[in-house]
Short mmCIF file of C-alpha atoms and ligand atoms in Angstrom, two decimals:
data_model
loop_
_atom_site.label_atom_id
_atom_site.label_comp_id
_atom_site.label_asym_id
_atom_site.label_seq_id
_atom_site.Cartn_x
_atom_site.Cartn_y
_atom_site.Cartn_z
CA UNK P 277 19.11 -6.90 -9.58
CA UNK P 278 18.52 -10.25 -8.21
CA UNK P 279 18.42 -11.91 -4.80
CA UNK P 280 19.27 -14.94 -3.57
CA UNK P 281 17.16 -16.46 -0.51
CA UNK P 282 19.22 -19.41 0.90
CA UNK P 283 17.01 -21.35 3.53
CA UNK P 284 17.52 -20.04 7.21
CA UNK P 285 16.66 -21.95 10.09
CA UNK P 286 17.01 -19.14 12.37
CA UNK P 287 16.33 -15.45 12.94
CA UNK P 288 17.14 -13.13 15.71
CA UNK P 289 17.29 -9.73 16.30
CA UNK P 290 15.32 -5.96 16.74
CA UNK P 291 14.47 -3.90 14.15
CA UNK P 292 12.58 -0.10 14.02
CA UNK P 293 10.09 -0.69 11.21
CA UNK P 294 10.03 1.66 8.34
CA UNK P 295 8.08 4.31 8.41
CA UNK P 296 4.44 4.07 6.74
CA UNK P 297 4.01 4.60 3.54
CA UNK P 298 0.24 5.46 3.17
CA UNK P 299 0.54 7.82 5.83
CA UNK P 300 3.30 9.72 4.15
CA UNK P 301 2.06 10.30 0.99
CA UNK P 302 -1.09 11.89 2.57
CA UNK P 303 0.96 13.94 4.84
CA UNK P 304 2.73 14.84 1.77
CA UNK P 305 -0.14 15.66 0.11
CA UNK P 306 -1.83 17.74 2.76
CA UNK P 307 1.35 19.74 3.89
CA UNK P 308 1.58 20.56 -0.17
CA UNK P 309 -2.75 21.72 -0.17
CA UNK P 310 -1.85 23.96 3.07
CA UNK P 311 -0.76 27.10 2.19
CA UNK P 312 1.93 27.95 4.94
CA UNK P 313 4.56 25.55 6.30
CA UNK P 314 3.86 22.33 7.60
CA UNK P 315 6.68 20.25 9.07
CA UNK P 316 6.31 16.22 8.35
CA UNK P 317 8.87 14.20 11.11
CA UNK P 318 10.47 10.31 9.88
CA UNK P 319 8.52 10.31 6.73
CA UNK P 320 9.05 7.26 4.27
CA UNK P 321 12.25 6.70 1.97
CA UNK P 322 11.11 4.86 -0.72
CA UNK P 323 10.13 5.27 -4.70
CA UNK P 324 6.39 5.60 -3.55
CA UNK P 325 6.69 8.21 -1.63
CA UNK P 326 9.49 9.83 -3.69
CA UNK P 327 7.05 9.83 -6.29
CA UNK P 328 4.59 12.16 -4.08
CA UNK P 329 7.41 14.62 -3.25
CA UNK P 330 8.79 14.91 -6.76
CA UNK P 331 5.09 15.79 -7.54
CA UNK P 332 4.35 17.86 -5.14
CA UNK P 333 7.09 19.80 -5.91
CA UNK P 334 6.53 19.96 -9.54
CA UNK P 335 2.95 21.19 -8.81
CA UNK P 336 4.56 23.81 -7.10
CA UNK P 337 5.21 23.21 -3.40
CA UNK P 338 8.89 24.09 -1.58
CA UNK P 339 10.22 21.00 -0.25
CA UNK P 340 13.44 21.12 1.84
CA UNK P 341 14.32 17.84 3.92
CA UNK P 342 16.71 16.46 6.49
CA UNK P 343 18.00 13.18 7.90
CA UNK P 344 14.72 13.21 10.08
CA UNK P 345 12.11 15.61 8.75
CA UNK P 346 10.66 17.30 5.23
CA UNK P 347 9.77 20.63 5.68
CA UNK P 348 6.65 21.56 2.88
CA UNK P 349 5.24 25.13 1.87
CA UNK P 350 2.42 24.07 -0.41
CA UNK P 351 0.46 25.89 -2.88
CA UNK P 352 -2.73 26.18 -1.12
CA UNK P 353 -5.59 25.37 -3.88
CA UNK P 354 -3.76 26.86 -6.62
CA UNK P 355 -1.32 24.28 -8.17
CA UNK P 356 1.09 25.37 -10.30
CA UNK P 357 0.39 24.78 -13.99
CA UNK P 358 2.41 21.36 -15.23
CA UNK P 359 2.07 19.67 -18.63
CA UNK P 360 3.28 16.17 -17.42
CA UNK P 361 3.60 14.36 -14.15
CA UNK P 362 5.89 11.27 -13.40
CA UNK P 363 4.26 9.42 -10.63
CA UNK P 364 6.64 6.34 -10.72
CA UNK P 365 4.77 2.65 -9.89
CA UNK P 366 2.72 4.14 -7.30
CA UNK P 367 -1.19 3.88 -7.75
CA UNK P 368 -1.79 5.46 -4.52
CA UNK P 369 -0.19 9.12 -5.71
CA UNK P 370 -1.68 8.46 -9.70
CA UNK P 371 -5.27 8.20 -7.90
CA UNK P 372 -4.88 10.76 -5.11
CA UNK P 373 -3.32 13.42 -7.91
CA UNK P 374 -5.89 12.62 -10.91
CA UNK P 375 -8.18 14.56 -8.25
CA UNK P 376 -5.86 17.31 -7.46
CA UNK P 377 -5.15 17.62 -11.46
CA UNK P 378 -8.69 19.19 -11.78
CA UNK P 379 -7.18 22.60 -10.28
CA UNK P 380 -5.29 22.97 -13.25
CA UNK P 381 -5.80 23.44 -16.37
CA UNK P 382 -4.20 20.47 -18.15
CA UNK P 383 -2.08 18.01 -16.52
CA UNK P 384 -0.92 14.39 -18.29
CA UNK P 385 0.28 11.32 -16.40
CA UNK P 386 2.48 9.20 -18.47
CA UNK P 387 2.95 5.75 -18.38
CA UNK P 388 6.31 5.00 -16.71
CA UNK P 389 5.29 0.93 -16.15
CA UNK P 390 3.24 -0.04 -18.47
CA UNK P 391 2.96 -3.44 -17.72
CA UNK P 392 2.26 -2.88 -13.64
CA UNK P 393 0.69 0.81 -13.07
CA UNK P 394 0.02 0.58 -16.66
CA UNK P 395 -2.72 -1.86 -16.93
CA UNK P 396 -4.63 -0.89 -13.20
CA UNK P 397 -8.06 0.46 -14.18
CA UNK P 398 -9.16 4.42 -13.04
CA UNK P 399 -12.57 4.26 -14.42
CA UNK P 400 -14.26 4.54 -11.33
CA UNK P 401 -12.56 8.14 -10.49
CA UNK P 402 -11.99 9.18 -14.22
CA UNK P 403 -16.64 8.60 -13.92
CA UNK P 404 -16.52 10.31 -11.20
CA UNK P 405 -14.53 13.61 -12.41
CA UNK P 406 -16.72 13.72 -15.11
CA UNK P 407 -19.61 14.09 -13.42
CA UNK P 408 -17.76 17.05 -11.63
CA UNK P 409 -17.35 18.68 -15.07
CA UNK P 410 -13.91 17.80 -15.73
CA UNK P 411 -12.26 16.25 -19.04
CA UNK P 412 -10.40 13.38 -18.90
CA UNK P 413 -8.65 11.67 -21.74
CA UNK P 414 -7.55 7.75 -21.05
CA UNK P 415 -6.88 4.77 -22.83
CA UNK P 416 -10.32 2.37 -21.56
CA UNK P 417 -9.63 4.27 -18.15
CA UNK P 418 -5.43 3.43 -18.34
CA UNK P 419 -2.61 5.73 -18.00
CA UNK P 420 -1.66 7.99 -20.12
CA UNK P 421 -4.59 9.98 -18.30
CA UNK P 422 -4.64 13.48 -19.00
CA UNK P 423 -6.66 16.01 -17.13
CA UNK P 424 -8.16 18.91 -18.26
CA UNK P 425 -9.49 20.76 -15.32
CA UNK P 426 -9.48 24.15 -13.88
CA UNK P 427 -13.55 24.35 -13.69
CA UNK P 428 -14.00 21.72 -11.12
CA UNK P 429 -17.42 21.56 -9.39
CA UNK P 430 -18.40 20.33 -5.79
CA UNK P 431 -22.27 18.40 -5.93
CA UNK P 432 -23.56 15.18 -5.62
CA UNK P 433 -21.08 12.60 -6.63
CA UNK P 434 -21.17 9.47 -6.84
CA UNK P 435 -17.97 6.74 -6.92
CA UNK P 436 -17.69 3.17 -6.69
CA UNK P 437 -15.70 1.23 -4.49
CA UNK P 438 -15.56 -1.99 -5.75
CA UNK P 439 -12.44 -1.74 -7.27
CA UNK P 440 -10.29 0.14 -5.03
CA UNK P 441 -10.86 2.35 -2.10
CA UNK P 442 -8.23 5.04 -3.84
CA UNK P 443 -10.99 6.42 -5.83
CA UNK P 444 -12.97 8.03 -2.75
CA UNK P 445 -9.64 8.94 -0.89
CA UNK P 446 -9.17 11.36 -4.28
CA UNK P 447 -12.35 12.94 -4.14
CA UNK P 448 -12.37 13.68 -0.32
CA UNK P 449 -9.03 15.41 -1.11
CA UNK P 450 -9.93 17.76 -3.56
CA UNK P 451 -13.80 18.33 -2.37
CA UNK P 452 -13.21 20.50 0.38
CA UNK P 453 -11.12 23.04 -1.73
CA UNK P 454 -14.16 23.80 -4.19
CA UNK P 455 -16.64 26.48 -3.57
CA UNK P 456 -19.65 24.49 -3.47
CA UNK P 457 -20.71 22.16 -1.09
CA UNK P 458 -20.19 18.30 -2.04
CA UNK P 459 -22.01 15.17 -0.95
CA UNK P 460 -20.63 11.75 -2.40
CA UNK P 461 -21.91 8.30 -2.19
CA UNK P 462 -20.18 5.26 -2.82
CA UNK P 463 -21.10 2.77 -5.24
CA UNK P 464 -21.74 -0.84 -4.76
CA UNK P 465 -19.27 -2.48 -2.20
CA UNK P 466 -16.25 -0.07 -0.30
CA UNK P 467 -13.20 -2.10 -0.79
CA UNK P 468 -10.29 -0.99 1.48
CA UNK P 469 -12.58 0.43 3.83
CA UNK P 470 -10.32 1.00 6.91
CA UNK P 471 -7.66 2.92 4.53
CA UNK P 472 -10.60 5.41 4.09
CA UNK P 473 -10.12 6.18 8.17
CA UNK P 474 -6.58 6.98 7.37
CA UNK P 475 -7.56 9.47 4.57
CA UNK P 476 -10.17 11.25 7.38
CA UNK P 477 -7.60 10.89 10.07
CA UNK P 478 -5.30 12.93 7.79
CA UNK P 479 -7.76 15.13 6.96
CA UNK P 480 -9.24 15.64 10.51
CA UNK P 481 -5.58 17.00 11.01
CA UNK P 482 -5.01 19.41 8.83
CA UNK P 483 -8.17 21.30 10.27
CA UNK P 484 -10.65 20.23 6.84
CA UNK P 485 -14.33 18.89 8.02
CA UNK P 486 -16.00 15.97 6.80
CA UNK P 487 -19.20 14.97 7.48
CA UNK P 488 -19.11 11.14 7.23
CA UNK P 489 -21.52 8.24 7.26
CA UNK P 490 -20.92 5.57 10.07
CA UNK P 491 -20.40 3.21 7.07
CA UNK P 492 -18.52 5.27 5.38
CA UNK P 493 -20.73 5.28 1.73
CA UNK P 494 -22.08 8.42 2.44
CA UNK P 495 -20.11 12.19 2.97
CA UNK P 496 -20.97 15.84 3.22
CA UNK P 497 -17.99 18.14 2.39
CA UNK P 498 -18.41 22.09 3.29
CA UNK P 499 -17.15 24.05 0.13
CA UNK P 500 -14.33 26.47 0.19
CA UNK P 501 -12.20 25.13 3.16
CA UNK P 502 -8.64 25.58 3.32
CA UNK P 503 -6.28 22.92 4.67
CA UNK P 504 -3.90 24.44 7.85
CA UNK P 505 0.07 23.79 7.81
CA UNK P 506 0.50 21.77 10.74
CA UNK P 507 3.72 19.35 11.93
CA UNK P 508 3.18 15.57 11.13
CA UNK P 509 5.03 12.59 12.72
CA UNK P 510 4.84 9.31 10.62
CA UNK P 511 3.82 6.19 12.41
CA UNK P 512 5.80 2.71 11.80
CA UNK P 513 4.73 0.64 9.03
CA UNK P 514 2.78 -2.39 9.15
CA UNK P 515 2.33 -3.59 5.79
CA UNK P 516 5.88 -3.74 5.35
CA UNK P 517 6.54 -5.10 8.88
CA UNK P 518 4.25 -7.78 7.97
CA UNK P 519 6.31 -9.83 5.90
CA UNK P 520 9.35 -9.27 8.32
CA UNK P 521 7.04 -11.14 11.13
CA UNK P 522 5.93 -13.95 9.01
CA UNK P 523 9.63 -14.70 8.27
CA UNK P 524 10.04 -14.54 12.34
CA UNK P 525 6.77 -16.58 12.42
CA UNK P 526 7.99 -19.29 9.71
CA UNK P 527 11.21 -19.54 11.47
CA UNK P 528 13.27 -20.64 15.18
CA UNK P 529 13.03 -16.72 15.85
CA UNK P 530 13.22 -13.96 18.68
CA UNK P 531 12.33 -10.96 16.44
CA UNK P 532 11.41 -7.76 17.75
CA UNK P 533 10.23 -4.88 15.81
CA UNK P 534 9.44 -1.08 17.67
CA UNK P 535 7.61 1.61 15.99
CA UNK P 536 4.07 -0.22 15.52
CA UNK P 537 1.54 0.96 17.90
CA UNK P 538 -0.89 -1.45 18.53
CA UNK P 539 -4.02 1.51 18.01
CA UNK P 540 -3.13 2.18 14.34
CA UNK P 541 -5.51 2.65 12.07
CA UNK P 542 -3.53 0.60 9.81
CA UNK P 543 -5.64 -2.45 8.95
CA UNK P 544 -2.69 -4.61 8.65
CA UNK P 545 -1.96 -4.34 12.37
CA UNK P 546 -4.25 -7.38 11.40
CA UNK P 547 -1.32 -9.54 10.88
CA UNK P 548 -0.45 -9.48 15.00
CA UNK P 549 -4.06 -10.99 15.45
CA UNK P 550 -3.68 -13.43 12.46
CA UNK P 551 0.10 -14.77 13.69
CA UNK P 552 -1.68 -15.29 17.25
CA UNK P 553 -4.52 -16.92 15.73
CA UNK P 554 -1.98 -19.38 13.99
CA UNK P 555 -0.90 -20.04 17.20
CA UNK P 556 2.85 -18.47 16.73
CA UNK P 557 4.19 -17.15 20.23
CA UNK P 558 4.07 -13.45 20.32
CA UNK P 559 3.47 -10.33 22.57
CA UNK P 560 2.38 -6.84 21.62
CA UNK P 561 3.20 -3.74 24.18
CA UNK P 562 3.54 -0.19 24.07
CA UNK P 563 4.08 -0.32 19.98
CA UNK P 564 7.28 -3.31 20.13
CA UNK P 565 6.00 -6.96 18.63
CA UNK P 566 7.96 -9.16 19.33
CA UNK P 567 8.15 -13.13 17.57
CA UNK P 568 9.24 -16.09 19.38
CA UNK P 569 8.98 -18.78 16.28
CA UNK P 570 9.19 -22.28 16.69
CA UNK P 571 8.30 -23.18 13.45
CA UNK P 572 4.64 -24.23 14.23
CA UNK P 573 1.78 -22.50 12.40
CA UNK P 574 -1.95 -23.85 12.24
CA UNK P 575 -4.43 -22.84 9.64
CA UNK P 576 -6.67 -20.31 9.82
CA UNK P 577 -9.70 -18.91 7.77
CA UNK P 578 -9.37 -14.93 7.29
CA UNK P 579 -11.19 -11.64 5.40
CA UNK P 580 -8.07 -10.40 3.30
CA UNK P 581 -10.10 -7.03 2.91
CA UNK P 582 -9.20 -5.69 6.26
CA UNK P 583 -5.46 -5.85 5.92
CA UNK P 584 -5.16 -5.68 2.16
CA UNK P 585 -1.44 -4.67 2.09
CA UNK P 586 -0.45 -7.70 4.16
CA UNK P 587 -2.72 -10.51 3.27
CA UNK P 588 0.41 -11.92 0.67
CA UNK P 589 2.87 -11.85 3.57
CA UNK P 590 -0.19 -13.67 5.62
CA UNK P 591 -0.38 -16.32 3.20
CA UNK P 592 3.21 -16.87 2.97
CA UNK P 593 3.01 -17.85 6.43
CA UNK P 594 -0.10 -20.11 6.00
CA UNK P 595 2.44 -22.26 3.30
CA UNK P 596 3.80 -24.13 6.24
CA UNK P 597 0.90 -23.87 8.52
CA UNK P 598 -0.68 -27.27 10.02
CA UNK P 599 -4.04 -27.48 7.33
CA UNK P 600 -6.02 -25.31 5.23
CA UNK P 601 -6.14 -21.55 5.32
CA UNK P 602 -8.45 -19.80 3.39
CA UNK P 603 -7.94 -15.91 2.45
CA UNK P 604 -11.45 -14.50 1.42
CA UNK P 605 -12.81 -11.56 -0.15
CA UNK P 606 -9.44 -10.40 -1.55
CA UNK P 607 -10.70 -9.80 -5.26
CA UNK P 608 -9.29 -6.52 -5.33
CA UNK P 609 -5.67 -8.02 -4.88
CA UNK P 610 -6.20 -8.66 -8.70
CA UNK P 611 -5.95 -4.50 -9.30
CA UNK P 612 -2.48 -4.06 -7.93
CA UNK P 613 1.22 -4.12 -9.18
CA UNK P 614 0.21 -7.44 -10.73
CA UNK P 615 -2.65 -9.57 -10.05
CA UNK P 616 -2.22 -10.82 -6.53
CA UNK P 617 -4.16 -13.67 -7.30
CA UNK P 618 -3.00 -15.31 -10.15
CA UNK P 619 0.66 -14.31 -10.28
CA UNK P 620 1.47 -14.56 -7.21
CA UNK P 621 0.13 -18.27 -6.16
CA UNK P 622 1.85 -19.24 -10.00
CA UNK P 623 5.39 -18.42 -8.26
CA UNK P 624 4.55 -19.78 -4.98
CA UNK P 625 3.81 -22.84 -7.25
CA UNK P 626 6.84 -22.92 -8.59
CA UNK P 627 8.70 -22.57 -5.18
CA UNK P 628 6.15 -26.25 -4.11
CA UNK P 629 3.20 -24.61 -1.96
CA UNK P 630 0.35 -26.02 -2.53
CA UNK P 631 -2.26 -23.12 -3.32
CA UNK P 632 -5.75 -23.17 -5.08
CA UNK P 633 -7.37 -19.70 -6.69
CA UNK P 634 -10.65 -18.83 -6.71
CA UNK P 635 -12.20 -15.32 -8.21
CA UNK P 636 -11.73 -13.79 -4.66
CA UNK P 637 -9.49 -15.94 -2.57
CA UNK P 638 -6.57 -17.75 -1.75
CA UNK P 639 -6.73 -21.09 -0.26
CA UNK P 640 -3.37 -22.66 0.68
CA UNK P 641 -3.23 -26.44 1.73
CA UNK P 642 -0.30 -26.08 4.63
CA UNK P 643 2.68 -28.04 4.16
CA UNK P 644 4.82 -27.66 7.56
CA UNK P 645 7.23 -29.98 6.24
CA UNK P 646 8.57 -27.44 4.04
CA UNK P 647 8.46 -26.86 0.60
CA UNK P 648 11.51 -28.21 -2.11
CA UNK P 649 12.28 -24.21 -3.61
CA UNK P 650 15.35 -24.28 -6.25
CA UNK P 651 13.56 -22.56 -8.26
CA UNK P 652 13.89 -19.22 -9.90
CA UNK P 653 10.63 -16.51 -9.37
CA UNK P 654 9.63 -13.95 -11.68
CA UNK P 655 8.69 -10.19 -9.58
CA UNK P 656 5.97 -9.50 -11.54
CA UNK P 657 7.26 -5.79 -10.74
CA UNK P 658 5.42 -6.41 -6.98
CA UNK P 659 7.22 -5.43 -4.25
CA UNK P 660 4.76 -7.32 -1.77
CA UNK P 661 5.60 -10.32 -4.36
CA UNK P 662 8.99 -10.04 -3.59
CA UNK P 663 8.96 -9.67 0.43
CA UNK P 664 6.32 -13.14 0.50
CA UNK P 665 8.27 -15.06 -1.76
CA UNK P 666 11.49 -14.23 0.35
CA UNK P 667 9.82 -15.36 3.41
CA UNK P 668 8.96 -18.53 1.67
CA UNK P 669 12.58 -19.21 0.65
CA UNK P 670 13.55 -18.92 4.24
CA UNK P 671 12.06 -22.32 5.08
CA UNK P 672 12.43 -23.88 1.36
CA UNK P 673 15.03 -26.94 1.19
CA UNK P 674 17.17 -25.36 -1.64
CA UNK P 675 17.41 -21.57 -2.09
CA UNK P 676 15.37 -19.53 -4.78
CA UNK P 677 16.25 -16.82 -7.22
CA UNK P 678 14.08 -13.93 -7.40
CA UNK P 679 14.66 -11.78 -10.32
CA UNK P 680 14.01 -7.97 -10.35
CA UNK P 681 13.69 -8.15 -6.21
CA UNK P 682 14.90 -4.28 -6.84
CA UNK P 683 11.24 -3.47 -7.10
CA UNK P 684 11.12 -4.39 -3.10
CA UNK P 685 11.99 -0.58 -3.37
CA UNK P 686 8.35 0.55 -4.06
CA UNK P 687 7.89 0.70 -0.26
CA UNK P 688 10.64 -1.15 0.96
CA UNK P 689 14.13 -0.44 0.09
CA UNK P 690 15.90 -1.57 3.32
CA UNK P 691 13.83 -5.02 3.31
CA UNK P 692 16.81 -7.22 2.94
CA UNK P 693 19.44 -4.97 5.17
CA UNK P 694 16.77 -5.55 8.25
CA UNK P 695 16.63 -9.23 7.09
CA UNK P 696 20.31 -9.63 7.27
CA UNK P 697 20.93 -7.81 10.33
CA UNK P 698 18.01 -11.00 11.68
CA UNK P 699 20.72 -13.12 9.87
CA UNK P 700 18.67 -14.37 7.24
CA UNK P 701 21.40 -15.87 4.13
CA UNK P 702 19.70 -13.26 1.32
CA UNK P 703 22.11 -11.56 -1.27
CA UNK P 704 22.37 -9.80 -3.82
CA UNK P 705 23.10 -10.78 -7.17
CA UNK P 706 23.47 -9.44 -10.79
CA UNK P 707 21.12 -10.21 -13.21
O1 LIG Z 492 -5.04 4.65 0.01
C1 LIG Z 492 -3.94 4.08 0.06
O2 LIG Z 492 -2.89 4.67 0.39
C2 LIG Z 492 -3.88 2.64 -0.29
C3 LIG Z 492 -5.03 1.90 -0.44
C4 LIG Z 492 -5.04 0.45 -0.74
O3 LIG Z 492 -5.45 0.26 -2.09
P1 LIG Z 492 -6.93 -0.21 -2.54
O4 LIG Z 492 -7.92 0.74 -1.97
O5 LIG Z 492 -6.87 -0.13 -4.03
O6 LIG Z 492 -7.13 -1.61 -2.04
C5 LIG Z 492 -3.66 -0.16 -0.54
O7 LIG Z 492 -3.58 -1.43 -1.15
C6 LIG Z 492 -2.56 0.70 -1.09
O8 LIG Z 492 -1.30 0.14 -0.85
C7 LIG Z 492 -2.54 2.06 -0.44
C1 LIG Z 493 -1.03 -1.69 -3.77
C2 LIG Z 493 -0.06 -0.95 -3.24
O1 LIG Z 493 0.17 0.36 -3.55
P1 LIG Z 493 -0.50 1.32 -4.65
O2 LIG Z 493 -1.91 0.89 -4.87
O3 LIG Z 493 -0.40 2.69 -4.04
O4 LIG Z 493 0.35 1.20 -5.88
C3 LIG Z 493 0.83 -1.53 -2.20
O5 LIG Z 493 1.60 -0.77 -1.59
O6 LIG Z 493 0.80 -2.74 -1.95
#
């Protein structure tokens, strides 16, 4: 399916965001490593974390779920034994399960998308799971990856995190069920750092100990720990919300959007501080944002790392700011459902921003006058793709096509429903 964005001067409106996806798929996860019942409330709808659950539950956990909760009984530490696993688009639940794989004895992932999911590189964890004496088989560290496990040992392991911040998330999953004692150190640069505290938070939760560095490259994991069933509730998203608020921020607006508390640790809560910094009208109380757009934005310079997730819906916003933004130290965007870098700023090309690449950033020279649009925009399967370029049609002078915007599903799948009930013209249309 298509959609059609036709240019809308004007949004108004409140919204609940969606619930977050990263912290569902590690409640998820968690609930299904406990071995009694754990209780997660509002967790995410969307083919992300629908891939967790439908994994989860082939590994062996009892999932029953309602309008407003899922209600897990997990296997403890002993998986039950799977030949394949399905784990959709979703890197986040490929990484996080390649680790949980080693408690069987022979699991493979197959290769739903292989041109997103497909071509992302595991080499750092498939190194790292070697050097824990398990087998891996891969295609130069691609999906299909399959597993061979089942004699997984704790020790000193060590990861990088130059490529993605997944990687260590994995390993500090599966350490603490092991007998022995592990102690890991990260490799080179930590990419996604602040995700890591999410993956700790989590942990810290369900009742596992972690002994971690202040900088987070170095951990001690206790051996032979057991995770506890406990009840979860889901905070609001803010990746997702991000793209909503640059719309509200690119736009005459009075958006509000409830369920983001401003003490996340969500890096891209990042994009409240970014908007103000751009000098859009906004306030930020007891977890409701709300946008008061006039249309002005000014340019700002801005370390993508921090908010990784919402640094494309940033960017959108800097296509009509007054000047020259620069996004830095955003290499990593290259890694995900397409390269963020170079695919992305070729359809915001095509839709007449003005946007220069480098190896590791984005720089986008502003045009506030608006860009000309008309123009039809390829998904590259990216759901953030999708939500940016949509905020970029909003303020184009003749609508744009995008093609595949079904994909917006990945995390998203009410994205246009909450941008129509704002009143934004988006529909859609068979392809
Ligand atoms: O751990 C997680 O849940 C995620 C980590 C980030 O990936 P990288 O660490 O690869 O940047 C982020 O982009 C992704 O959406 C979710
Ligand atoms: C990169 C993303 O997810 P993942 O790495 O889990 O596929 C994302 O949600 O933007």
């Amino acid at each position: 399916m298509d959609v059609l964005v036709t240019p809308t001067p004007k949004l108004s409106g409140e919204i609940q965001a969606l619930s977050s996806k990263n912290y569902t798929t590690r409640y998820l996860l968690v609930a299904a490593l406990a071995e009694g019942t754990s209780t997660i409330y509002y967790p995410a709808h969307s083919e992300d974390s629908d891939a967790m659950r439908r994994c989860i539950r082939d590994l062996g956990a009892v999932v029953e779920e309602d309008e407003e909760k899922i209600v897990i009984t997990g296997f403890g530490g002993a998986p039950k034994d799977v030949k394949e696993l399905n784990v959709g688009n979703a890197g986040a639940v490929l990484r996080f399960l390649m680790s949980i794989a080693a408690l069987s004895p022979e699991v493979t992932f197959i290769n739903v998308y292989p041109d997103s999911l497909g071509k992302r590189p595991h080499d750092d964890l498939i190194d790292a799971l070697q050097q824990m004496g398990v087998e891996v088989e891969h295609r130069e560290g691609k999906l299909p990856i399959t597993i061979r496990g089942g004699q997984a040992k704790g020790g000193k392991i060590k990861v990088s995190g130059s490529v993605s911040s997944q990687f260590l998330s994995s390993l500090l999953f599966l350490t603490p069920l092991l007998a022995e004692d592990s102690e890991i150190e990260v490799l080179h640069d930590l990419k996604s750092k602040v995700v890591v505290g999410q993956t700790l938070e989590v942990l810290e939760q369900a009742g596992i100990v972690i002994h971690a560095s202040e900088d987070l490259m170095h951990y001690r994991i206790p051996g032979g720990q057991t995770y506890k069933a406990q009840s979860y509730t889901v905070q609001g998203d803010y990746p997702g919300s991000a793209a909503v608020l640059a719309a509200a921020a690119v736009t005459e607006s009075d958006v509000t959007i409830h369920r983001l508390e401003e003490k996340s640790k969500q890096g891209e809560r990042a994009i409240v501080d970014v908007l103000r910094m751009m000098e859009v009208p906004l306030t930020h109380d007891n977890g409701v944002v709300n946008v008061k757009g006039n249309g002005k934005l000014k340019a700002l310079e801005f370390d993508g790392d921090a908010a990784t997730d919402a640094v494309l819906a940033m960017v959108a916003a800097a296509v009509f700011a007054e000047g020259t933004s620069r996004f830095y130290n955003v290499e990593n965007l290259r890694y995900k459902e397409c390269d963020r870098i170079t695919d992305y700023l070729a359809e915001l090309r095509k839709a007449g921003a003005r946007v220069e690449e480098r190896q590791s950033e984005i720089i986008v020279h502003g045009r506030p006058e608006g860009v000309e649009g008309g123009v039809d925009i390829d998904a590259h399967y990216d759901h953030r793709v999708i939500m940016a370029l949509t905020v970029v049609g909003l303020r184009a002078k003749a609508p744009i096509r995008i093609h595949d915007a079904h994909h917006v599903a990945k995390s998203y799948p009410i994205y246009f429903d909450h941008l129509k009930a704002l009143g934004a013209n988006v529909e859609w249309i068979e392809a």
